[in-house]
Short mmCIF file of C-alpha atoms and ligand atoms in Angstrom, two decimals:
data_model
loop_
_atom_site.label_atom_id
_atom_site.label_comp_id
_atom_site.label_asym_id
_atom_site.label_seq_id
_atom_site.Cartn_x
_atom_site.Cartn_y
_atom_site.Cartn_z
CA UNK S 1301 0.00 0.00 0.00
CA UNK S 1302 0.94 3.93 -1.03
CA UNK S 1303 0.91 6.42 1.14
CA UNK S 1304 -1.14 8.28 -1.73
CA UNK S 1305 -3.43 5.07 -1.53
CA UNK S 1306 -7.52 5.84 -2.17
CA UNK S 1307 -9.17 5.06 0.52
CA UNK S 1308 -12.10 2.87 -0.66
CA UNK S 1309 -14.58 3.82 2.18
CA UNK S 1310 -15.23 7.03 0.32
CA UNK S 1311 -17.04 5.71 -2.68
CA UNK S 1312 -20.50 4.55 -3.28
CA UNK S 1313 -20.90 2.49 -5.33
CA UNK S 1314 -21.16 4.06 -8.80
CA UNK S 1315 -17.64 5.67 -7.14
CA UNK S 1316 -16.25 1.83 -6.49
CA UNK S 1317 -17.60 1.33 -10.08
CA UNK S 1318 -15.18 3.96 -12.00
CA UNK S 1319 -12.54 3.29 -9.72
CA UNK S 1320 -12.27 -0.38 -11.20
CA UNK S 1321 -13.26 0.69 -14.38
CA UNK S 1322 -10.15 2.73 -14.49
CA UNK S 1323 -8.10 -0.56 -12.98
CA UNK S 1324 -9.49 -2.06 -16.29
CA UNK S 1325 -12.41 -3.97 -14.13
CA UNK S 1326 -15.79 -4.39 -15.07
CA UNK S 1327 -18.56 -3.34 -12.43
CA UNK S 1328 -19.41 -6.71 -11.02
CA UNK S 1329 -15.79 -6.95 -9.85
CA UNK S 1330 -16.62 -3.50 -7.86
CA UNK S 1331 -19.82 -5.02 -6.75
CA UNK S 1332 -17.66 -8.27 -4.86
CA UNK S 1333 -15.44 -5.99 -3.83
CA UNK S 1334 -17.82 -3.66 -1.96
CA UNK S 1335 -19.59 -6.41 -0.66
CA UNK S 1336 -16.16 -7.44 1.24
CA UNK S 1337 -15.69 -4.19 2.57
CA UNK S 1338 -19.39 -2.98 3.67
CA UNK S 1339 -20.90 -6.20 4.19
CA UNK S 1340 -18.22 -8.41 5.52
CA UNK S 1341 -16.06 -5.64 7.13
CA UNK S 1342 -13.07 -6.99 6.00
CA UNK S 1343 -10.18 -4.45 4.89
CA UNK S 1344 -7.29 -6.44 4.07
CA UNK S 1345 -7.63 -7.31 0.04
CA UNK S 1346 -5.42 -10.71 0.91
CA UNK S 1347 -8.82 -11.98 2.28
CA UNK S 1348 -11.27 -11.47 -0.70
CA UNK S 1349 -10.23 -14.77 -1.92
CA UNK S 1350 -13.05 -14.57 -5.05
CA UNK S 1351 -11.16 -11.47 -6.04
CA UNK S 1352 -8.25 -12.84 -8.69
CA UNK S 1353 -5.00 -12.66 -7.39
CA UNK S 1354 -4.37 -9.79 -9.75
CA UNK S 1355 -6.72 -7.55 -8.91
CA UNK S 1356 -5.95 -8.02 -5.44
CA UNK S 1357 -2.70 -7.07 -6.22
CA UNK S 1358 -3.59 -4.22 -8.16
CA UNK S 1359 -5.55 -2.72 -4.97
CA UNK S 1360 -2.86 -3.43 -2.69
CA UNK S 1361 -0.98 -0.79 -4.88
CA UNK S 1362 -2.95 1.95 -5.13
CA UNK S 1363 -5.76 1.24 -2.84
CA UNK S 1364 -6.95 0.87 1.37
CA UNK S 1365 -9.75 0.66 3.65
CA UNK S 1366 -9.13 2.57 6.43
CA UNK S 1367 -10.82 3.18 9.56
CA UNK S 1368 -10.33 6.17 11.73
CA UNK S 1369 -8.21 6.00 14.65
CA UNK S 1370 -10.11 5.13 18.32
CA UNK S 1371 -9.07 7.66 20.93
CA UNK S 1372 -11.78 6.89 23.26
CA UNK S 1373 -14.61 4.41 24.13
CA UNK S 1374 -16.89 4.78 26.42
CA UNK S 1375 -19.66 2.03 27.71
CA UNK S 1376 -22.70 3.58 29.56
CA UNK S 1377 -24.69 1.12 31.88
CA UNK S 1378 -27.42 1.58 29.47
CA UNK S 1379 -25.54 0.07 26.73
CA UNK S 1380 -24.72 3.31 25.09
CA UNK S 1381 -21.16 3.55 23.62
CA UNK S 1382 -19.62 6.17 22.61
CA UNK S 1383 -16.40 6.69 20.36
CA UNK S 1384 -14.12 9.47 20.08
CA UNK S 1385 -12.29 8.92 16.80
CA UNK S 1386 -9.11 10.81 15.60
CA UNK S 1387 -9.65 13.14 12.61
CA UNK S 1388 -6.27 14.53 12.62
CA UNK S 1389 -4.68 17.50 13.36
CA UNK S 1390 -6.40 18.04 16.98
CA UNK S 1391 -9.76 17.11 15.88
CA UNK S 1392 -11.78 14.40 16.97
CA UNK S 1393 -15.32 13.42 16.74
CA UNK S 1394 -17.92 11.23 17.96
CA UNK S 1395 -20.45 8.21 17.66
CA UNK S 1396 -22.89 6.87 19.79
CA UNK S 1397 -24.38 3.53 19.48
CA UNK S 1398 -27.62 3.71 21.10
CA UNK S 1399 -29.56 -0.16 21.53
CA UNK S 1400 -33.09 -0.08 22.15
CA UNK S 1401 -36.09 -2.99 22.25
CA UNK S 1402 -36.86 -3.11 18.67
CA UNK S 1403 -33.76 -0.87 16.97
CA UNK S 1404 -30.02 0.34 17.29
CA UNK S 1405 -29.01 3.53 16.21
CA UNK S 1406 -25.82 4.83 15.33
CA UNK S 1407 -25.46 8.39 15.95
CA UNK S 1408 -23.16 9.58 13.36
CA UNK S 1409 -20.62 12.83 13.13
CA UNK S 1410 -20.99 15.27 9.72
CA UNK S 1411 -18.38 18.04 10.77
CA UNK S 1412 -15.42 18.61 13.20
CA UNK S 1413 -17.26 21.35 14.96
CA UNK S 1414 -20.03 23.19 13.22
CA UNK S 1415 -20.21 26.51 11.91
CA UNK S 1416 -24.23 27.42 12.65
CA UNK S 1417 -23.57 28.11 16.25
CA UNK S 1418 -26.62 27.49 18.54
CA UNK S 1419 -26.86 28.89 20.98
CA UNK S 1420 -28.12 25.62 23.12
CA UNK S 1421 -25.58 23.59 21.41
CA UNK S 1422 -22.01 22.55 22.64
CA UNK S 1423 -20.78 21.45 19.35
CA UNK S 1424 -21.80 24.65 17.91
CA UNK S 1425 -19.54 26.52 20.61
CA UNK S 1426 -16.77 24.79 19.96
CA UNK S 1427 -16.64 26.31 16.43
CA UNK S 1428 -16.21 25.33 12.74
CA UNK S 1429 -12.96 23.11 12.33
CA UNK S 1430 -13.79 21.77 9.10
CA UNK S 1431 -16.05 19.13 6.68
CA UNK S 1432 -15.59 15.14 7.45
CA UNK S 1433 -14.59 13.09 4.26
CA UNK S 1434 -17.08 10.57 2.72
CA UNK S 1435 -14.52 7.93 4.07
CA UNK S 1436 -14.49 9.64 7.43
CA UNK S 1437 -18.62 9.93 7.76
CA UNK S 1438 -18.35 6.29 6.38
CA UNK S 1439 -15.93 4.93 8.48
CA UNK S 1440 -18.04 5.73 11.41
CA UNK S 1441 -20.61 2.91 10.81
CA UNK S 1442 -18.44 0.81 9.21
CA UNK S 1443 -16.42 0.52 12.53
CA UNK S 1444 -19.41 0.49 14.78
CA UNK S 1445 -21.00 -2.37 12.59
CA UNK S 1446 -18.18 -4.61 12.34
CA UNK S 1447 -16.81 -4.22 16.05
CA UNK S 1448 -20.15 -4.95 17.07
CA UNK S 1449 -21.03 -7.97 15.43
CA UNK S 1450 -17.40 -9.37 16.41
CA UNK S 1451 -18.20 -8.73 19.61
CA UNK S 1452 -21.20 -10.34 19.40
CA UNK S 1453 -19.84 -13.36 17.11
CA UNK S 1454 -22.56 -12.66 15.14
CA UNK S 1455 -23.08 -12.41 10.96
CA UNK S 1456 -26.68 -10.64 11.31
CA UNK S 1457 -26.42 -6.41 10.92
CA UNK S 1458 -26.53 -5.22 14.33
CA UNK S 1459 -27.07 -1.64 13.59
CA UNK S 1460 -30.57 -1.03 12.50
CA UNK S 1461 -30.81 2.89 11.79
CA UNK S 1462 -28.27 5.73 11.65
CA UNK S 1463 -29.35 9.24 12.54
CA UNK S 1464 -27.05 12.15 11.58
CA UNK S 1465 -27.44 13.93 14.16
CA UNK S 1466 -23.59 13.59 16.19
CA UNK S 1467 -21.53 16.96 15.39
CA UNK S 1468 -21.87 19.30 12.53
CA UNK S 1469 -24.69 19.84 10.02
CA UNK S 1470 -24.80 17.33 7.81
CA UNK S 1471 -26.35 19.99 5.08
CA UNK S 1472 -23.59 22.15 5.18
CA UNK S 1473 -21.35 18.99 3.94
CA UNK S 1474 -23.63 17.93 1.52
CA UNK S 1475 -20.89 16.37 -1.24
CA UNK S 1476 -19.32 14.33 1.35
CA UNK S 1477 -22.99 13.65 2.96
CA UNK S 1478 -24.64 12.37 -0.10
CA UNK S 1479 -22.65 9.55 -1.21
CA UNK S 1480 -22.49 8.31 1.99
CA UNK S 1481 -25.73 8.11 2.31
CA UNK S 1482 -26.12 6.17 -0.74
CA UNK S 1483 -24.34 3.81 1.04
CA UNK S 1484 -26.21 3.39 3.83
CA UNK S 1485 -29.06 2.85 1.92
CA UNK S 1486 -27.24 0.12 -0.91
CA UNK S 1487 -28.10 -3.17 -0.99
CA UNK S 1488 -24.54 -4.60 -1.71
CA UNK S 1489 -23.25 -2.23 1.11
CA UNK S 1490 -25.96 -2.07 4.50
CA UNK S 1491 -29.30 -2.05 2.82
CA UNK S 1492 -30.93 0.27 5.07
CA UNK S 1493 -34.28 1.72 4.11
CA UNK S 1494 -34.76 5.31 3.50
CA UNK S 1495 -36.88 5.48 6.24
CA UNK S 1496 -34.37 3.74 9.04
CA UNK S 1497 -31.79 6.91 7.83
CA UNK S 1498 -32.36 10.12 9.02
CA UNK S 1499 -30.44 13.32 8.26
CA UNK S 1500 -30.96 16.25 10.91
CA UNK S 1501 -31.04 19.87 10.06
CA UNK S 1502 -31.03 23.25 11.53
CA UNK S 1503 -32.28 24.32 8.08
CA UNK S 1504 -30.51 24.87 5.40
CA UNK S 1505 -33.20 25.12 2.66
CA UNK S 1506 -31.54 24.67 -0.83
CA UNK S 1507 -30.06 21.91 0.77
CA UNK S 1508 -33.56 20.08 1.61
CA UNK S 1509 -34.40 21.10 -2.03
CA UNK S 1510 -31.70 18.97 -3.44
CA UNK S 1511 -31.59 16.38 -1.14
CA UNK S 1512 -35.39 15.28 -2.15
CA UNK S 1513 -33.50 15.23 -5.65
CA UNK S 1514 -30.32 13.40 -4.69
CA UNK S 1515 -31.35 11.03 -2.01
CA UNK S 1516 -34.18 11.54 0.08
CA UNK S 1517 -33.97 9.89 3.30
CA UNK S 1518 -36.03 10.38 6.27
CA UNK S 1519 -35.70 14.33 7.24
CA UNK S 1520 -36.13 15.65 10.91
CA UNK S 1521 -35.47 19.44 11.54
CA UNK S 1522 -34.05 21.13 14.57
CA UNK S 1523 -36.91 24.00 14.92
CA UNK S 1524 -36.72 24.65 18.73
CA UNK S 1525 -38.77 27.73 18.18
CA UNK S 1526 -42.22 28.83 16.93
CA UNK S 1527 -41.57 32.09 15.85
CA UNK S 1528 -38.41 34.36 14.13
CA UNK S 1529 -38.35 36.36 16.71
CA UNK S 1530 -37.11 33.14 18.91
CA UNK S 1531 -35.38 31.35 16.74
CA UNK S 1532 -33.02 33.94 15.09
CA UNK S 1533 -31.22 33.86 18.78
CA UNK S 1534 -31.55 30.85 18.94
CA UNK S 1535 -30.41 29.22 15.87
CA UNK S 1536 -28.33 32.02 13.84
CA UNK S 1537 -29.32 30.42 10.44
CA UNK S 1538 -33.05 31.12 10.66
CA UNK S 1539 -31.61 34.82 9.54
CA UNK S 1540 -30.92 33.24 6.55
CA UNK S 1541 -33.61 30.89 6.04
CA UNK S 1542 -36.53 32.32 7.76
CA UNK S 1543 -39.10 29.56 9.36
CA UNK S 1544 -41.59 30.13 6.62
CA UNK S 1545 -39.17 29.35 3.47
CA UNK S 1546 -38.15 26.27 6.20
CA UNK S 1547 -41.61 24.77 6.32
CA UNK S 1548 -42.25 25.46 2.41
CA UNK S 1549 -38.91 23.48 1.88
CA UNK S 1550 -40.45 21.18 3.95
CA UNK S 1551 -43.86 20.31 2.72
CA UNK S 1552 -41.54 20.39 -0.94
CA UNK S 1553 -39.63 17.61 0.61
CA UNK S 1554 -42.70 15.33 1.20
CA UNK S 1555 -43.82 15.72 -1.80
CA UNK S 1556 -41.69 13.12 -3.59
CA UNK S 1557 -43.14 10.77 -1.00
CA UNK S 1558 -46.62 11.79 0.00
CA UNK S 1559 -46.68 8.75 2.76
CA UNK S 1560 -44.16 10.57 5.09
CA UNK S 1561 -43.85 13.34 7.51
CA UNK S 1562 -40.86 15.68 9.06
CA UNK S 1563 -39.59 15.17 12.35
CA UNK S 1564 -39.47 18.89 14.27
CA UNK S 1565 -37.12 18.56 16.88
CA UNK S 1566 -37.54 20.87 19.83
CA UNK S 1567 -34.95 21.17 22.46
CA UNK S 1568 -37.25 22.61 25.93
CA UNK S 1569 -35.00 25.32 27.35
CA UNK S 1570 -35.96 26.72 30.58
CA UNK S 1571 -38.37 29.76 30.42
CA UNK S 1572 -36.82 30.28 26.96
CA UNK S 1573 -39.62 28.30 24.68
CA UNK S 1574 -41.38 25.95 27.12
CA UNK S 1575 -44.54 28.18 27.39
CA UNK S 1576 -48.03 26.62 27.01
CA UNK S 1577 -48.79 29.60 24.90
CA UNK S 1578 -45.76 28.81 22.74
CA UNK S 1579 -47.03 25.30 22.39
CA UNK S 1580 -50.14 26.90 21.17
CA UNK S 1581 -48.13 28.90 18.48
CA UNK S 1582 -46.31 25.74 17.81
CA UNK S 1583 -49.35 24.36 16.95
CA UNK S 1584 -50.73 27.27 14.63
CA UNK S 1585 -47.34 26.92 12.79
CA UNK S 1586 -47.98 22.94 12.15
CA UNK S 1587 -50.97 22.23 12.29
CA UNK S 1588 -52.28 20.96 9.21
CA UNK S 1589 -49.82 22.71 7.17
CA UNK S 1590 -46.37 20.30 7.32
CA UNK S 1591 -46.95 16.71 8.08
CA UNK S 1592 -45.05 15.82 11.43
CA UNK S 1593 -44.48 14.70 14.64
CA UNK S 1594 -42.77 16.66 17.09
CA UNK S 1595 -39.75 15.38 18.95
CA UNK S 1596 -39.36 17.25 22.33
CA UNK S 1597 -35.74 17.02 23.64
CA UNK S 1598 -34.73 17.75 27.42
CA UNK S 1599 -31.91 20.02 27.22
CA UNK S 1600 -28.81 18.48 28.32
CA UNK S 1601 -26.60 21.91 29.97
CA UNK S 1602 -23.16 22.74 29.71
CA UNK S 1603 -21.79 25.81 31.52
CA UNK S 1604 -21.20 28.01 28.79
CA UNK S 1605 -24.56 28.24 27.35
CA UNK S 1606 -26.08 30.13 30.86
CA UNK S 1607 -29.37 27.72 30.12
CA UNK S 1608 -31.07 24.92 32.04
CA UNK S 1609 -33.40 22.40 30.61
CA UNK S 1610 -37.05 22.62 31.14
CA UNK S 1611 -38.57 21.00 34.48
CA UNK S 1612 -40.41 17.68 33.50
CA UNK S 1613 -43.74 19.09 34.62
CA UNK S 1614 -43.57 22.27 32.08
CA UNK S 1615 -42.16 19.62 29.16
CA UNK S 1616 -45.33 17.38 30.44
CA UNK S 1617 -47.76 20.69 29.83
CA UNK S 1618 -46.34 21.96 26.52
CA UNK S 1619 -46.02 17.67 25.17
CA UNK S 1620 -50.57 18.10 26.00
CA UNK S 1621 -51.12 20.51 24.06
CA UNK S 1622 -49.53 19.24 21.03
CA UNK S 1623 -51.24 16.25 21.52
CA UNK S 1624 -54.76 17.34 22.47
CA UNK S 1625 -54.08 19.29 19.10
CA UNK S 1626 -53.50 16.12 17.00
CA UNK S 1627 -49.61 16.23 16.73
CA UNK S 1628 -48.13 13.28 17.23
CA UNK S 1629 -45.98 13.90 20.01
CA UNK S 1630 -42.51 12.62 21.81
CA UNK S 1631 -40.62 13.40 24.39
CA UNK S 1632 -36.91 11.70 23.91
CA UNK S 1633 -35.20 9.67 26.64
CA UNK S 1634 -31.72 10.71 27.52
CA UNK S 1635 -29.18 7.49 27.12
CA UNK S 1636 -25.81 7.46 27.97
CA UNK S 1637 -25.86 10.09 30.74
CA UNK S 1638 -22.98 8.55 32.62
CA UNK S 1639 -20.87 8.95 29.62
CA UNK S 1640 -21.93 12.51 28.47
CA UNK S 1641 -23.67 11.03 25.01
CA UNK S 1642 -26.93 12.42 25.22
CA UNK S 1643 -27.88 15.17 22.11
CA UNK S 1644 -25.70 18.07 22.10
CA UNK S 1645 -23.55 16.81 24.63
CA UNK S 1646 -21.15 15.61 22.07
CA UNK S 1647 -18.35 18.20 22.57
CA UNK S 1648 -15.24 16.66 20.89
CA UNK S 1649 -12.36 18.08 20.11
CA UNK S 1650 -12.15 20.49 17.78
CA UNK S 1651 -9.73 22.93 16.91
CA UNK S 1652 -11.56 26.20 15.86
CA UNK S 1653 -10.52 27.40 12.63
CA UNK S 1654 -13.07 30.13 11.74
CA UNK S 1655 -13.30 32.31 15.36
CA UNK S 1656 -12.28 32.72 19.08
CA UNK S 1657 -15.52 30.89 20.14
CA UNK S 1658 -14.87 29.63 23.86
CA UNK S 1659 -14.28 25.51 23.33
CA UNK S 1660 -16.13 23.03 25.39
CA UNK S 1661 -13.61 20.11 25.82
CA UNK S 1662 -14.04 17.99 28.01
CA UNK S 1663 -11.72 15.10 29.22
CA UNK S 1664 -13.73 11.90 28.90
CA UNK S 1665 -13.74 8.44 31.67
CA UNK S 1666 -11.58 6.43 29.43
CA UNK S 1667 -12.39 2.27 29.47
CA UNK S 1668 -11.39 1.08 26.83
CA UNK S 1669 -8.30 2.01 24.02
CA UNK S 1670 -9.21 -0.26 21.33
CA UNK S 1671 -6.84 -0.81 18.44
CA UNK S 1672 -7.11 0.57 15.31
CA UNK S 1673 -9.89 -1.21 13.68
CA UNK S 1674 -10.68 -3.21 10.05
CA UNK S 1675 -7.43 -5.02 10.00
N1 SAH C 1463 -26.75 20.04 13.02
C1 SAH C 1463 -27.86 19.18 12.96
C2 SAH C 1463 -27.59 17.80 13.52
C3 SAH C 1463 -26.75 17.68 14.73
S1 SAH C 1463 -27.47 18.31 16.23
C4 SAH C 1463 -29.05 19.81 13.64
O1 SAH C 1463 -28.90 20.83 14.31
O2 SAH C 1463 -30.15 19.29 13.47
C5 SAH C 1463 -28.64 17.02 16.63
C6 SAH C 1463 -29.78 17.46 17.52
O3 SAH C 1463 -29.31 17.71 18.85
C7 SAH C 1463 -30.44 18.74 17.04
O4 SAH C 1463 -31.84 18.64 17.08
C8 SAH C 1463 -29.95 19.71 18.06
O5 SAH C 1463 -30.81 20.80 18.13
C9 SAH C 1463 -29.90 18.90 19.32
N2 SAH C 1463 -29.11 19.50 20.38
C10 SAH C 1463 -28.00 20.25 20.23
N3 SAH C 1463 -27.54 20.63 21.45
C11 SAH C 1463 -28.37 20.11 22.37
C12 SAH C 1463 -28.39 20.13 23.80
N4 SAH C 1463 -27.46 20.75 24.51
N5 SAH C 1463 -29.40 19.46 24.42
C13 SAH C 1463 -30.32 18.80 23.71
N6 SAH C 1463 -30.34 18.73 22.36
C14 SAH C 1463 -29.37 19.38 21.69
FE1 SF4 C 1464 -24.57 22.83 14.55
FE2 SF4 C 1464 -26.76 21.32 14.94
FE3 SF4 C 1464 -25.25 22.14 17.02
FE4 SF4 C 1464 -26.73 23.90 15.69
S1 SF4 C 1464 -27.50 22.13 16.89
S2 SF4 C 1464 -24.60 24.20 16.31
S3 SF4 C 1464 -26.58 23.12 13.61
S4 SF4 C 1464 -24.62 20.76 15.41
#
């Protein structure tokens, strides 16, 4: 292997396609060969013994699957776990594998850092460091998913949905985003349904627009806020994109697939936007205008943001009247709270490229230092 060598977790499959093609392979050779690396997590060419010898030598040369460095792994008593992974250069990011009844999520990482800024948010204060890879966004699951099921001595996928919703926004990264997506969703690669992959978003609109276009997944949308006059504090891009251009790019979304609805995420903040009256707005704003259900998210603090998170009681009052009004209506558990991996707690490290923004890093309870991974 080169030091120059392409790392292969960065292409989806029409990607893995011309890359052979320009080895002088045809496309079902790409096809076997993403099948070793996505399906059978295996990274070391040697192994893909129905590959000919050539080819295999071929890749050796100019080619590698490469996972991201493990810094950190936490284990919750819950079952959460959550990875810090190397990204280089001082930044590191984060996953957290979250295993419920009847799913397992993988929280995945879009950005070191992010560049929106919430104000709620401790990614956001860390700053913008810069955009994750394909391979790096990739390499995420493909870690998780393979560690996992060796763990487990088990062939069956153990990771049943992804939700990008660890650090960064995912729409502000949307070349990188996109064909990983694709291969979440690929047959020959995870075979997730559209529906079991969700991208989060603070709102970036043209973004929505072309992801119905390029690869539309399930959508949920960090609105925290029923008016401008809250949000633009809140979330600095709703200057830009204004909630009523939001929820037009919304209903625009569902209308490639009629069947489905947006997920409003709502973080309760402390006599900020737990009002019943704002629940009421809230409700003028939805009702019967974007199909949804409304996720309502405890806050989880950190010093820096001078906010607390809503007392169960007032998140109890504002969750009624959404559903006495007909909105479907959740209020999200917190897992992993002995190992800081709840929403928005997923600080990092990040070095800040873009301002002086105070960071948030925090030293995490290391368990574990696994080895690299994939070999
Ligand atoms: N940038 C994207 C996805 C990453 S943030 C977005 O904003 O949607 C994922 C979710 O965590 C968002 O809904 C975000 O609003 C929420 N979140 C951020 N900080 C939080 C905090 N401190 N407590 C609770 N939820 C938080
Ligand atoms: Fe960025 Fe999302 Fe955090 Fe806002 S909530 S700063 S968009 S990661």
């Amino acid at each position: 292997m080169t030091d120059n060598a392409t790392n292969l977790l960065g292409f989806d499959l029409d990607g893995l396609v011309a890359f052979c093609q320009q080895l002088g392979e045809k496309r079902f050779r790409a096809i076997q060969l993403y099948r070793w690396i996505h399906q059978r997590g295996v990274a070391d060419f040697g192994l893909m013994t129905d590959l000919a010898k050539s080819l295999r030598d071929k890749l050796a040369g100019c080619a590698k699957v490469e996972a991201l460095r493990v810094l950190t792994e936490q284990r919750s008593a819950d079952g959460t776990i959550k990875w810090l992974f190397d990204v280089g250069a001082g930044d590191a990011v984060e996953a957290v594998f979250i295993p419920e009844d009847d799913r397992a999520t993988l929280c995945i990482s879009s950005q070191a850092g992010c560049a929106v800024g919430c104000r709620f948010c401790s990614t956001g204060h860390q700053g913008f460091s810069r955009n994750l890879s394909t391979a790096e966004i990739v390499a995420q699951l493909w870690f998780a998913e393979h560690q996992l099921r060796r763990e487990r001595q088990r062939d069956e996928r153990v990771i049943s949905n992804i939700v990008m919703m660890g650090m960064g926004e995912p729409l502000q990264n949307y070349s990188a985003l996109v064909p990983a997506l694709k291969t979440f969703l690929d047959d020959h690669a995870y075979g997730l349904s559209r529906r079991r992959v969700t991208v989060s978003t603070s709102g970036v609109v043209p973004m929505i627009e072309r992801l119905q276009q390029d690869c539309p997944v399930a959508l949920a949308v960090s609105l925290h806020a029923p008016s401008d006059l809250l949000r633009d504090p809140l979330v600095p891009l709703n200057r830009k994109y204004p909630i009523a251009e939001l929820l037009d790019a919304c209903r625009a979304y569902l209308a490639a697939a009629p069947r489905d609805f947006i997920t409003f995420e709502y973080c309760m903040l402390d006599g900020v936007n737990d009002s019943v009256e704002q629940a009421r707005e809230l409700v003028r704003l939805l009702k019967g205008k974007v199909p949804c259900k409304i996720n309502l998210i405890p806050f989880n603090p950190f010093p820096a943001s001078g906010l607390t998170c809503s007392p169960r009681e007032r998140v109890q009052a504002f969750a009624e009247v959404l559903i006495q009004a007909g909105i479907v209506t959740t209020v999200r558990k917190t897992r992993g709270d002995d190992i800081d991996a709840a929403c928005g707690q997923l600080a990092g490290e990040v070095q800040d490229r873009t301002n002086a923004s105070q960071r948030m890093t925090r030293a995490p309870i290391v368990l574990h230092r696994p080895q690299r991974a994939g070999s």
